[in-house]
PDB file of N, CA and C in Angstrom:
ATOM      1  N   MET A1194      -9.142   8.398   8.165  1.00  0.00           N
ATOM      2  CA  MET A1194      -8.692   8.668   6.444  1.00  0.00           C
ATOM      3  C   MET A1194     -10.059   9.521   6.482  1.00  0.00           C
ATOM      4  N   ALA A1195     -10.277  10.251   5.951  1.00  0.00           N
ATOM      5  CA  ALA A1195     -11.303  12.155   5.894  1.00  0.00           C
ATOM      6  C   ALA A1195     -12.553  10.604   4.343  1.00  0.00           C
ATOM      7  N   VAL A1196     -13.372   9.968   4.973  1.00  0.00           N
ATOM      8  CA  VAL A1196     -14.205  10.123   4.019  1.00  0.00           C
ATOM      9  C   VAL A1196     -15.099   9.930   3.234  1.00  0.00           C
ATOM     10  N   LEU A1197     -14.965   9.750   2.479  1.00  0.00           N
ATOM     11  CA  LEU A1197     -14.694  10.438   0.808  1.00  0.00           C
ATOM     12  C   LEU A1197     -16.076  10.005   0.613  1.00  0.00           C
ATOM     13  N   PRO A1198     -16.488  11.502  -0.895  1.00  0.00           N
ATOM     14  CA  PRO A1198     -17.531  10.998  -1.047  1.00  0.00           C
ATOM     15  C   PRO A1198     -18.440   9.292  -1.384  1.00  0.00           C
ATOM     16  N   LYS A1199     -18.723   9.030  -2.078  1.00  0.00           N
ATOM     17  CA  LYS A1199     -19.179   8.297  -2.448  1.00  0.00           C
ATOM     18  C   LYS A1199     -18.213   8.200  -4.174  1.00  0.00           C
ATOM     19  N   ARG A1200     -17.427   7.640  -4.140  1.00  0.00           N
ATOM     20  CA  ARG A1200     -16.460   7.581  -5.932  1.00  0.00           C
ATOM     21  C   ARG A1200     -17.145   6.890  -6.113  1.00  0.00           C
ATOM     22  N   ARG A1201     -17.721   7.361  -7.972  1.00  0.00           N
ATOM     23  CA  ARG A1201     -17.948   6.459  -8.665  1.00  0.00           C
ATOM     24  C   ARG A1201     -16.844   5.555  -9.092  1.00  0.00           C
ATOM     25  N   ARG A1202     -17.076   4.102  -9.442  1.00  0.00           N
ATOM     26  CA  ARG A1202     -15.542   3.100  -9.860  1.00  0.00           C
ATOM     27  C   ARG A1202     -15.249   3.610 -10.510  1.00  0.00           C
ATOM     28  N   GLU A1203     -14.108   4.031 -10.102  1.00  0.00           N
ATOM     29  CA  GLU A1203     -13.102   5.425 -11.028  1.00  0.00           C
ATOM     30  C   GLU A1203     -12.453   3.876 -11.629  1.00  0.00           C
ATOM     31  N   GLN A1204     -11.082   4.041 -13.106  1.00  0.00           N
ATOM     32  CA  GLN A1204     -10.704   3.048 -13.653  1.00  0.00           C
ATOM     33  C   GLN A1204      -9.889   2.388 -12.923  1.00  0.00           C
ATOM     34  N   ALA A1205     -10.217   1.372 -12.314  1.00  0.00           N
ATOM     35  CA  ALA A1205      -8.751   0.913 -11.855  1.00  0.00           C
ATOM     36  C   ALA A1205      -7.051   1.231 -12.287  1.00  0.00           C
ATOM     37  N   GLY A1206      -6.400   1.331 -11.793  1.00  0.00           N
ATOM     38  CA  GLY A1206      -5.459   1.980 -11.847  1.00  0.00           C
ATOM     39  C   GLY A1206      -4.849   3.438 -10.845  1.00  0.00           C
ATOM     40  N   SER A1207      -6.429   3.786 -11.124  1.00  0.00           N
ATOM     41  CA  SER A1207      -5.997   5.630  -9.593  1.00  0.00           C
ATOM     42  C   SER A1207      -5.208   5.218  -8.038  1.00  0.00           C
ATOM     43  N   HIS A1208      -5.150   5.659  -8.007  1.00  0.00           N
ATOM     44  CA  HIS A1208      -4.958   5.295  -6.283  1.00  0.00           C
ATOM     45  C   HIS A1208      -6.557   4.877  -5.284  1.00  0.00           C
ATOM     46  N   ASN A1209      -7.259   3.386  -5.910  1.00  0.00           N
ATOM     47  CA  ASN A1209      -8.340   3.079  -5.811  1.00  0.00           C
ATOM     48  C   ASN A1209      -7.372   1.913  -5.426  1.00  0.00           C
ATOM     49  N   ARG A1210      -6.449   1.998  -5.378  1.00  0.00           N
ATOM     50  CA  ARG A1210      -5.887   0.022  -5.306  1.00  0.00           C
ATOM     51  C   ARG A1210      -5.621   0.075  -3.512  1.00  0.00           C
ATOM     52  N   ASN A1211      -5.847   0.979  -3.288  1.00  0.00           N
ATOM     53  CA  ASN A1211      -6.000   0.852  -1.399  1.00  0.00           C
ATOM     54  C   ASN A1211      -6.993   1.238  -0.917  1.00  0.00           C
ATOM     55  N   ARG A1212      -7.313   2.362  -0.935  1.00  0.00           N
ATOM     56  CA  ARG A1212      -9.314   2.354  -0.794  1.00  0.00           C
ATOM     57  C   ARG A1212     -10.222   1.625  -2.355  1.00  0.00           C
ATOM     58  N   PRO A1213     -10.339   0.510  -2.371  1.00  0.00           N
ATOM     59  CA  PRO A1213     -11.439   0.293  -3.643  1.00  0.00           C
ATOM     60  C   PRO A1213     -12.727   0.719  -2.809  1.00  0.00           C
ATOM     61  N   PHE A1214     -13.020   1.812  -1.883  1.00  0.00           N
ATOM     62  CA  PHE A1214     -14.366   2.355  -1.620  1.00  0.00           C
ATOM     63  C   PHE A1214     -15.501   2.038  -3.334  1.00  0.00           C
TER      64      PHE A1214
END
């Protein structure tokens, strides 16, 4: 998986579940 820029903590619910970076 490509390294994503430091994403600010988005509201839980986005596709952040698979990658809680």
